[in-house]
mmCIF file of C-alpha atoms in Angstrom:
data_model
loop_
_atom_site.group_PDB
_atom_site.id
_atom_site.type_symbol
_atom_site.label_atom_id
_atom_site.label_comp_id
_atom_site.label_asym_id
_atom_site.label_seq_id
_atom_site.Cartn_x
_atom_site.Cartn_y
_atom_site.Cartn_z
ATOM 1 C CA UNK A 137 0.025 0.019 -0.006
ATOM 2 C CA UNK A 138 1.400 3.354 -0.958
ATOM 3 C CA UNK A 139 1.860 6.305 1.461
ATOM 4 C CA UNK A 140 -1.065 8.131 -0.296
ATOM 5 C CA UNK A 141 -3.437 5.191 0.142
ATOM 6 C CA UNK A 142 -2.419 4.859 3.782
ATOM 7 C CA UNK A 143 -3.038 8.628 4.389
ATOM 8 C CA UNK A 144 -6.348 8.387 2.607
ATOM 9 C CA UNK A 145 -7.429 5.441 4.684
ATOM 10 C CA UNK A 146 -6.374 7.078 7.933
ATOM 11 C CA UNK A 147 -8.174 10.325 7.070
ATOM 12 C CA UNK A 148 -11.303 8.312 6.273
ATOM 13 C CA UNK A 149 -11.103 6.447 9.517
ATOM 14 C CA UNK A 150 -10.573 9.755 11.433
ATOM 15 C CA UNK A 151 -13.508 11.274 9.603
ATOM 16 C CA UNK A 152 -15.628 8.298 10.565
ATOM 17 C CA UNK A 153 -14.615 8.504 14.193
ATOM 18 C CA UNK A 154 -15.330 12.234 14.395
ATOM 19 C CA UNK A 155 -18.808 11.640 12.769
ATOM 20 C CA UNK A 156 -19.591 8.842 15.227
ATOM 21 C CA UNK A 157 -18.472 11.054 18.153
ATOM 22 C CA UNK A 158 -20.731 13.882 16.959
ATOM 23 C CA UNK A 159 -23.745 11.536 16.568
ATOM 24 C CA UNK A 160 -23.160 10.187 20.106
ATOM 25 C CA UNK A 161 -22.767 13.761 21.569
ATOM 26 C CA UNK A 162 -25.956 14.842 19.817
ATOM 27 C CA UNK A 163 -27.889 11.989 21.439
ATOM 28 C CA UNK A 164 -26.767 13.125 24.886
ATOM 29 C CA UNK A 165 -26.930 9.537 26.232
ATOM 30 C CA UNK A 166 -24.429 6.948 27.089
ATOM 31 C CA UNK A 167 -26.711 3.936 26.919
ATOM 32 C CA UNK A 168 -28.212 1.950 24.062
ATOM 33 C CA UNK A 169 -31.974 2.134 23.498
ATOM 34 C CA UNK A 170 -33.694 -1.140 24.465
ATOM 35 C CA UNK A 171 -35.244 -3.038 21.634
ATOM 36 C CA UNK A 172 -38.957 -3.770 21.773
ATOM 37 C CA UNK A 173 -39.443 -7.512 22.573
ATOM 38 C CA UNK A 174 -41.010 -9.132 19.583
ATOM 39 C CA UNK A 175 -43.704 -11.734 20.133
ATOM 40 C CA UNK A 176 -42.532 -15.097 18.675
ATOM 41 C CA UNK A 177 -45.360 -17.254 19.790
ATOM 42 C CA UNK A 178 -43.999 -17.962 23.294
ATOM 43 C CA UNK A 179 -46.288 -15.808 25.248
ATOM 44 C CA UNK A 180 -44.924 -16.393 28.755
ATOM 45 C CA UNK A 181 -41.388 -15.448 27.783
ATOM 46 C CA UNK A 182 -42.492 -12.468 25.731
ATOM 47 C CA UNK A 183 -44.839 -11.185 28.516
ATOM 48 C CA UNK A 184 -41.993 -11.230 31.025
ATOM 49 C CA UNK A 185 -39.713 -9.314 28.538
ATOM 50 C CA UNK A 186 -42.432 -6.897 27.729
ATOM 51 C CA UNK A 187 -43.215 -6.213 31.350
ATOM 52 C CA UNK A 188 -39.562 -5.557 32.103
ATOM 53 C CA UNK A 189 -39.370 -3.275 28.987
ATOM 54 C CA UNK A 190 -42.417 -1.252 30.098
ATOM 55 C CA UNK A 191 -41.010 -1.022 33.666
ATOM 56 C CA UNK A 192 -37.790 0.403 32.174
ATOM 57 C CA UNK A 193 -39.873 3.012 30.261
ATOM 58 C CA UNK A 194 -41.800 3.837 33.551
ATOM 59 C CA UNK A 195 -45.162 2.868 31.866
ATOM 60 C CA UNK A 196 -45.955 -0.344 33.878
ATOM 61 C CA UNK A 197 -48.048 1.607 36.422
ATOM 62 C CA UNK A 198 -50.419 2.462 33.667
ATOM 63 C CA UNK A 199 -50.792 -1.198 32.712
ATOM 64 C CA UNK A 200 -51.487 -2.272 36.326
ATOM 65 C CA UNK A 201 -53.570 0.683 37.553
ATOM 66 C CA UNK A 202 -55.126 2.042 34.328
ATOM 67 C CA UNK A 203 -55.817 5.784 34.012
ATOM 68 C CA UNK A 204 -57.042 7.848 36.932
ATOM 69 C CA UNK A 205 -60.292 9.841 37.166
ATOM 70 C CA UNK A 206 -61.127 12.146 34.344
ATOM 71 C CA UNK A 207 -62.067 15.764 34.560
ATOM 72 C CA UNK A 208 -65.430 16.448 32.935
ATOM 73 C CA UNK A 209 -67.036 19.586 31.632
ATOM 74 C CA UNK A 210 -67.380 22.661 33.806
ATOM 75 C CA UNK A 211 -70.572 22.652 35.792
ATOM 76 C CA UNK A 212 -70.287 26.077 37.383
ATOM 77 C CA UNK A 213 -67.963 29.074 36.808
ATOM 78 C CA UNK A 214 -64.692 28.428 38.632
ATOM 79 C CA UNK A 215 -65.318 24.779 39.317
ATOM 80 C CA UNK A 216 -65.052 21.504 37.539
ATOM 81 C CA UNK A 217 -66.690 18.226 38.575
ATOM 82 C CA UNK A 218 -64.909 14.936 38.668
ATOM 83 C CA UNK A 219 -66.173 11.508 37.665
ATOM 84 C CA UNK A 220 -65.996 9.086 40.519
ATOM 85 C CA UNK A 221 -65.136 11.762 43.170
ATOM 86 C CA UNK A 222 -65.853 11.021 46.727
ATOM 87 C CA UNK A 223 -68.279 13.062 48.927
ATOM 88 C CA UNK A 224 -66.848 16.573 49.527
ATOM 89 C CA UNK A 225 -64.520 16.346 46.559
ATOM 90 C CA UNK A 226 -66.908 17.453 43.790
ATOM 91 C CA UNK A 227 -65.455 20.750 42.835
ATOM 92 C CA UNK A 228 -61.893 21.802 41.846
ATOM 93 C CA UNK A 229 -60.464 25.309 41.573
ATOM 94 C CA UNK A 230 -59.272 26.506 38.130
ATOM 95 C CA UNK A 231 -55.578 25.729 39.071
ATOM 96 C CA UNK A 232 -56.500 22.256 40.350
ATOM 97 C CA UNK A 233 -58.617 21.626 37.196
ATOM 98 C CA UNK A 234 -55.711 22.738 34.904
ATOM 99 C CA UNK A 235 -53.251 20.440 36.922
ATOM 100 C CA UNK A 236 -55.758 17.528 36.529
ATOM 101 C CA UNK A 237 -56.166 18.134 32.806
ATOM 102 C CA UNK A 238 -52.310 18.091 32.360
ATOM 103 C CA UNK A 239 -52.067 14.916 34.350
ATOM 104 C CA UNK A 240 -54.727 13.212 32.232
ATOM 105 C CA UNK A 241 -53.136 14.500 28.984
ATOM 106 C CA UNK A 242 -49.900 12.979 30.163
ATOM 107 C CA UNK A 243 -51.550 9.642 30.953
ATOM 108 C CA UNK A 244 -53.257 9.591 27.602
ATOM 109 C CA UNK A 245 -49.915 10.152 25.889
ATOM 110 C CA UNK A 246 -48.351 7.343 27.934
ATOM 111 C CA UNK A 247 -51.299 5.113 27.061
ATOM 112 C CA UNK A 248 -50.680 5.789 23.326
ATOM 113 C CA UNK A 249 -46.985 5.116 23.725
ATOM 114 C CA UNK A 250 -47.728 1.742 25.462
ATOM 115 C CA UNK A 251 -50.171 0.786 22.660
ATOM 116 C CA UNK A 252 -47.492 1.804 20.100
ATOM 117 C CA UNK A 253 -44.987 -0.490 21.736
ATOM 118 C CA UNK A 254 -47.464 -3.399 21.788
ATOM 119 C CA UNK A 255 -48.452 -2.907 18.128
ATOM 120 C CA UNK A 256 -44.729 -2.832 17.174
ATOM 121 C CA UNK A 257 -44.113 -6.042 19.217
ATOM 122 C CA UNK A 258 -46.832 -8.085 17.452
ATOM 123 C CA UNK A 259 -46.356 -8.856 13.897
ATOM 124 C CA UNK A 260 -49.192 -7.660 11.562
ATOM 125 C CA UNK A 261 -49.762 -11.219 10.243
ATOM 126 C CA UNK A 262 -50.567 -12.373 13.812
ATOM 127 C CA UNK A 263 -53.032 -9.553 14.249
ATOM 128 C CA UNK A 264 -54.688 -10.209 10.895
ATOM 129 C CA UNK A 265 -54.936 -14.020 11.373
ATOM 130 C CA UNK A 266 -56.953 -13.609 14.594
ATOM 131 C CA UNK A 267 -59.887 -11.876 12.759
#
């Protein structure tokens, strides 16, 4: 190999390393993203992997507990009623209602993310064959 070829190879390798470093720095993370466990027909094993995966994403509580109470329409100016509220907890202030709405929006987003993971884990052919 000539000197020119060696220099070209070294500069290419150096360029690749710099590019990889830039990509890693832009991700601002030092860990590898966990792969979504794919369902391969062995439910018990997949369920255990999926539970662990959802725990690592901090979504498992949504699976176990479901979504909390929902805020319904305003019933009076300055108050909001809650579905399933206990006696004496029927009305919320505007700030409390806004905090409750944000909590529910966050839970809905988590719910959509969990569904997305589940749909990605199960092959389309398996979903279609069940109908």
